[in-house]
C-alpha positions as a Markdown table, in Angstrom:
| # | Residue | x | y | z |
|---|---|---|---|---|
| 1 | Met | 102.2 | 95.0 | 108.6 |
| 2 | Thr | 101.3 | 95.5 | 112.3 |
| 3 | Ser | 101.6 | 99.3 | 112.1 |
| 4 | Leu | 99.4 | 99.4 | 109.0 |
| 5 | Ala | 96.8 | 97.2 | 110.7 |
| 6 | Gly | 96.8 | 99.6 | 113.7 |
| 7 | Glu | 96.6 | 102.6 | 111.4 |
| 8 | Leu | 93.6 | 101.1 | 109.6 |
| 9 | Gly | 91.9 | 100.3 | 112.9 |
| 10 | Ala | 92.3 | 103.9 | 114.0 |
| 11 | Leu | 90.6 | 105.4 | 111.0 |
| 12 | Ala | 87.1 | 106.7 | 111.3 |
| 13 | Pro | 84.4 | 104.2 | 110.3 |
| 14 | Ser | 83.4 | 104.7 | 106.6 |
| 15 | Cys | 80.5 | 102.3 | 106.1 |
| 16 | Gly | 78.3 | 102.3 | 109.2 |
| 17 | Pro | 80.5 | 101.0 | 112.0 |
| 18 | Val | 82.9 | 99.4 | 109.5 |
| 19 | Arg | 86.2 | 100.7 | 108.1 |
| 20 | Leu | 85.9 | 99.4 | 104.5 |
| 21 | Val | 89.4 | 99.2 | 103.0 |
| 22 | Ala | 90.0 | 98.5 | 99.3 |
| 23 | Val | 93.1 | 96.5 | 98.1 |
| 24 | Asp | 93.3 | 97.3 | 94.3 |
| 25 | Gly | 95.8 | 96.8 | 91.5 |
| 26 | His | 96.2 | 94.9 | 88.2 |
| 27 | Ala | 95.2 | 91.3 | 88.0 |
| 28 | Gly | 98.3 | 89.3 | 89.1 |
| 29 | Ser | 99.7 | 92.1 | 91.2 |
| 30 | Gly | 99.5 | 90.3 | 94.6 |
| 31 | Lys | 96.2 | 91.7 | 95.9 |
| 32 | Thr | 94.9 | 88.4 | 97.3 |
| 33 | Thr | 98.1 | 87.5 | 99.0 |
| 34 | Phe | 98.5 | 90.9 | 100.5 |
| 35 | Ala | 94.9 | 91.1 | 101.7 |
| 36 | Ala | 95.3 | 87.7 | 103.4 |
| 37 | Arg | 98.4 | 88.9 | 105.2 |
| 38 | Leu | 96.7 | 92.2 | 106.2 |
| 39 | Ala | 93.5 | 90.4 | 107.3 |
| 40 | Ala | 95.7 | 88.2 | 109.6 |
| 41 | Ala | 97.5 | 91.2 | 111.0 |
| 42 | Leu | 94.0 | 92.7 | 111.7 |
| 43 | Gly | 93.1 | 89.7 | 113.8 |
| 44 | Gly | 91.1 | 87.8 | 111.1 |
| 45 | Ala | 89.4 | 90.7 | 109.4 |
| 46 | Pro | 86.8 | 89.6 | 106.7 |
| 47 | Val | 87.9 | 89.8 | 103.1 |
| 48 | Val | 85.4 | 90.3 | 100.3 |
| 49 | His | 86.9 | 89.0 | 97.0 |
| 50 | Leu | 85.6 | 90.8 | 94.0 |
| 51 | Asp | 86.2 | 87.6 | 91.9 |
| 52 | Asp | 83.2 | 86.2 | 93.8 |
| 53 | Leu | 81.0 | 89.1 | 92.7 |
| 54 | Ala | 82.2 | 89.4 | 89.0 |
| 55 | Thr | 81.0 | 87.1 | 86.2 |
| 56 | His | 82.2 | 86.1 | 82.8 |
| 57 | Glu | 79.6 | 88.5 | 81.3 |
| 58 | Glu | 80.2 | 91.3 | 83.8 |
| 59 | Leu | 83.9 | 91.5 | 84.6 |
| 60 | Phe | 83.4 | 95.0 | 86.1 |
| 61 | Gly | 79.6 | 95.0 | 86.5 |
| 62 | Trp | 79.7 | 93.9 | 90.1 |
| 63 | Thr | 79.1 | 97.3 | 91.8 |
| 64 | Gly | 75.4 | 96.9 | 92.2 |
| 65 | Arg | 75.9 | 93.5 | 93.8 |
| 66 | Leu | 78.6 | 94.9 | 96.1 |
| 67 | Arg | 76.4 | 97.8 | 97.1 |
| 68 | Glu | 73.2 | 95.8 | 97.7 |
| 69 | Gln | 74.7 | 92.6 | 99.2 |
| 70 | Val | 77.7 | 94.0 | 101.1 |
| 71 | Ile | 77.8 | 97.7 | 101.6 |
| 72 | Ala | 74.1 | 98.3 | 102.5 |
| 73 | Pro | 74.0 | 95.7 | 105.2 |
| 74 | Leu | 77.4 | 96.7 | 106.7 |
| 75 | Ala | 76.4 | 100.3 | 106.6 |
| 76 | Ala | 73.4 | 99.3 | 108.7 |
| 77 | Gly | 75.7 | 97.4 | 111.1 |
| 78 | Gln | 74.3 | 94.1 | 110.0 |
| 79 | Glu | 75.9 | 90.9 | 108.7 |
| 80 | Ala | 76.3 | 90.9 | 104.9 |
| 81 | Arg | 75.7 | 87.9 | 102.6 |
| 82 | His | 76.7 | 87.9 | 99.0 |
| 83 | Gly | 76.6 | 85.4 | 96.2 |
| 84 | Val | 79.8 | 83.6 | 95.2 |
| 85 | Tyr | 80.3 | 83.1 | 91.5 |
| 86 | Asp | 81.6 | 79.8 | 90.3 |
| 87 | Trp | 84.0 | 80.5 | 87.4 |
| 88 | Thr | 83.8 | 76.8 | 86.2 |
| 89 | Leu | 80.0 | 76.4 | 86.4 |
| 90 | Arg | 79.6 | 80.0 | 85.1 |
| 91 | Arg | 76.9 | 80.8 | 87.7 |
| 92 | Phe | 76.5 | 81.9 | 91.3 |
| 93 | Ala | 76.7 | 78.7 | 93.3 |
| 94 | Gly | 77.4 | 79.7 | 96.9 |
| 95 | Thr | 77.1 | 82.4 | 99.6 |
| 96 | Ala | 79.7 | 84.2 | 101.7 |
| 97 | Val | 79.0 | 85.8 | 105.0 |
| 98 | Val | 80.7 | 89.1 | 106.0 |
| 99 | Pro | 80.3 | 90.3 | 109.6 |
| 100 | Pro | 80.3 | 94.0 | 110.4 |
| 101 | Ala | 83.9 | 93.8 | 111.8 |
| 102 | Pro | 85.8 | 96.9 | 112.7 |
| 103 | Val | 87.8 | 96.6 | 109.4 |
| 104 | Val | 86.5 | 94.7 | 106.3 |
| 105 | Leu | 88.8 | 94.4 | 103.2 |
| 106 | Val | 87.5 | 94.5 | 99.7 |
| 107 | Glu | 90.1 | 92.9 | 97.4 |
| 108 | Gly | 90.1 | 92.9 | 93.6 |
| 109 | Val | 90.7 | 94.9 | 90.4 |
| 110 | Gly | 88.6 | 98.0 | 90.7 |
| 111 | Ala | 88.0 | 97.8 | 94.5 |
| 112 | Gly | 88.9 | 101.5 | 94.7 |
| 113 | Arg | 86.7 | 102.6 | 91.9 |
| 114 | Arg | 84.6 | 105.8 | 91.9 |
| 115 | Ala | 81.3 | 104.0 | 92.7 |
| 116 | Val | 82.8 | 102.4 | 95.8 |
| 117 | Arg | 85.0 | 105.3 | 97.2 |
| 118 | Pro | 82.3 | 107.0 | 99.2 |
| 119 | Trp | 82.2 | 104.0 | 101.6 |
| 120 | Leu | 86.0 | 103.5 | 101.7 |
| 121 | Ala | 88.2 | 104.4 | 104.6 |
| 122 | Arg | 91.3 | 103.7 | 102.6 |
| 123 | Val | 92.5 | 102.6 | 99.1 |
| 124 | Ile | 95.6 | 100.5 | 99.0 |
| 125 | Trp | 97.2 | 100.0 | 95.6 |
| 126 | Met | 99.5 | 97.2 | 94.7 |
| 127 | Glu | 102.4 | 98.6 | 92.7 |
| 128 | Leu | 103.1 | 96.3 | 89.8 |
| 129 | Asp | 102.9 | 97.3 | 86.1 |
| 130 | Ala | 100.2 | 95.7 | 84.0 |
| 131 | Ala | 102.5 | 93.7 | 81.8 |
| 132 | Ser | 104.4 | 92.2 | 84.8 |
| 133 | Ala | 101.2 | 91.5 | 86.6 |
| 134 | Arg | 99.7 | 89.8 | 83.5 |
| 135 | Arg | 102.8 | 87.6 | 83.1 |
| 136 | Arg | 102.5 | 86.6 | 86.8 |
| 137 | Gly | 98.8 | 85.9 | 86.4 |
| 138 | Glu | 99.2 | 83.8 | 83.2 |
| 139 | Leu | 101.9 | 81.8 | 84.9 |
| 140 | Arg | 99.6 | 81.2 | 87.9 |
| 141 | Asp | 96.6 | 80.3 | 85.8 |
| 142 | Gly | 98.3 | 78.2 | 83.1 |
| 143 | Pro | 97.9 | 78.0 | 79.4 |
| 144 | Glu | 94.2 | 76.9 | 79.5 |
| 145 | Leu | 93.2 | 80.4 | 80.5 |
| 146 | Ala | 95.3 | 82.3 | 77.9 |
| 147 | Asp | 92.2 | 83.3 | 75.9 |
| 148 | Phe | 90.5 | 84.6 | 79.0 |
| 149 | Trp | 93.6 | 86.7 | 79.9 |
| 150 | Ala | 93.7 | 88.3 | 76.5 |
| 151 | Gly | 90.1 | 89.5 | 76.9 |
| 152 | Trp | 90.7 | 90.4 | 80.5 |
| 153 | Ala | 93.7 | 92.6 | 79.7 |
| 154 | Gln | 91.7 | 94.7 | 77.3 |
| 155 | Ala | 88.8 | 95.0 | 79.8 |
| 156 | Glu | 91.1 | 95.9 | 82.7 |
| 157 | Ser | 93.0 | 98.5 | 80.6 |
| 158 | Ala | 89.7 | 100.1 | 79.6 |
| 159 | His | 88.4 | 100.1 | 83.2 |
| 160 | Phe | 91.5 | 101.8 | 84.6 |
| 161 | Ala | 91.6 | 104.3 | 81.7 |
| 162 | Ala | 88.0 | 105.4 | 82.5 |
| 163 | Asp | 88.1 | 105.0 | 86.3 |
| 164 | Pro | 91.6 | 104.9 | 87.8 |
| 165 | Ser | 92.1 | 103.9 | 91.4 |
| 166 | Arg | 95.8 | 104.4 | 91.9 |
| 167 | Pro | 95.6 | 108.3 | 92.3 |
| 168 | Tyr | 93.2 | 107.7 | 95.3 |
| 169 | Ala | 95.5 | 105.3 | 97.1 |
| 170 | Ala | 96.9 | 106.6 | 100.3 |
| 171 | Thr | 98.9 | 103.5 | 100.7 |
| 172 | Arg | 100.9 | 101.8 | 97.9 |
| 173 | Val | 102.5 | 98.4 | 98.3 |
| 174 | Asp | 105.3 | 96.9 | 96.2 |
| 175 | Gly | 103.6 | 94.0 | 94.3 |
| 176 | Val | 106.8 | 91.9 | 94.3 |
| 177 | Thr | 108.0 | 92.4 | 97.9 |
| 178 | Gly | 104.8 | 93.3 | 99.7 |
| 179 | Arg | 106.4 | 96.2 | 101.4 |
| 180 | Ile | 104.7 | 99.5 | 101.9 |
| 181 | Ala | 106.1 | 102.3 | 99.7 |
| 182 | Pro | 108.0 | 104.9 | 101.8 |
| 183 | Ser | 106.2 | 107.8 | 100.1 |
| 184 | Thr | 102.7 | 106.7 | 101.3 |
| 185 | Val | 100.9 | 106.5 | 104.5 |
| 186 | Gly | 101.7 | 103.3 | 106.3 |
| 187 | Glu | 104.8 | 101.4 | 107.3 |
| 188 | Pro | 108.3 | 102.4 | 106.2 |
| 189 | Ser | 109.5 | 100.3 | 103.3 |
| 190 | Thr | 112.0 | 98.5 | 105.4 |
| 191 | Ser | 109.4 | 96.6 | 107.4 |
| 192 | Ser | 108.5 | 93.1 | 106.5 |
């Protein structure tokens, strides 16, 4: 993880003074866990969670909020503030602050999408097939969210069919082990 962190820090800034890095993959593929580990290796890099910007009505309709509330301020070298959606209350009910750090991670399904790529220094893809990721996510979330997962799976499939991120990922990470794939930029697969 240390060599990937160093590599990301050495990239040219992509969003004002910031190197914006997407951690993308299917829901349940390990994005949040990997982003937390990478943020720690980067010395506490901020992480923007796309679950905070999405809503029940707009699962993938968060690009405008991301551009206006996160990308635009960071591109200007300013602190960003974005709304945080409460999935229980079904409304925005908080605010997150994102400093213009050398590296800022954007974590979530679709983080490497076409509308965001112009500001990205790197796309990282979590390698775990959709069916395995869904099983993992359903196990994590429990039976009370089974109906949500059924609708989510259709929306995610349609999203990636229309706007795939994986082909743009310079770094791919095994969603089970968290290791960098040997055929991609980054650490050898034997590192931990």
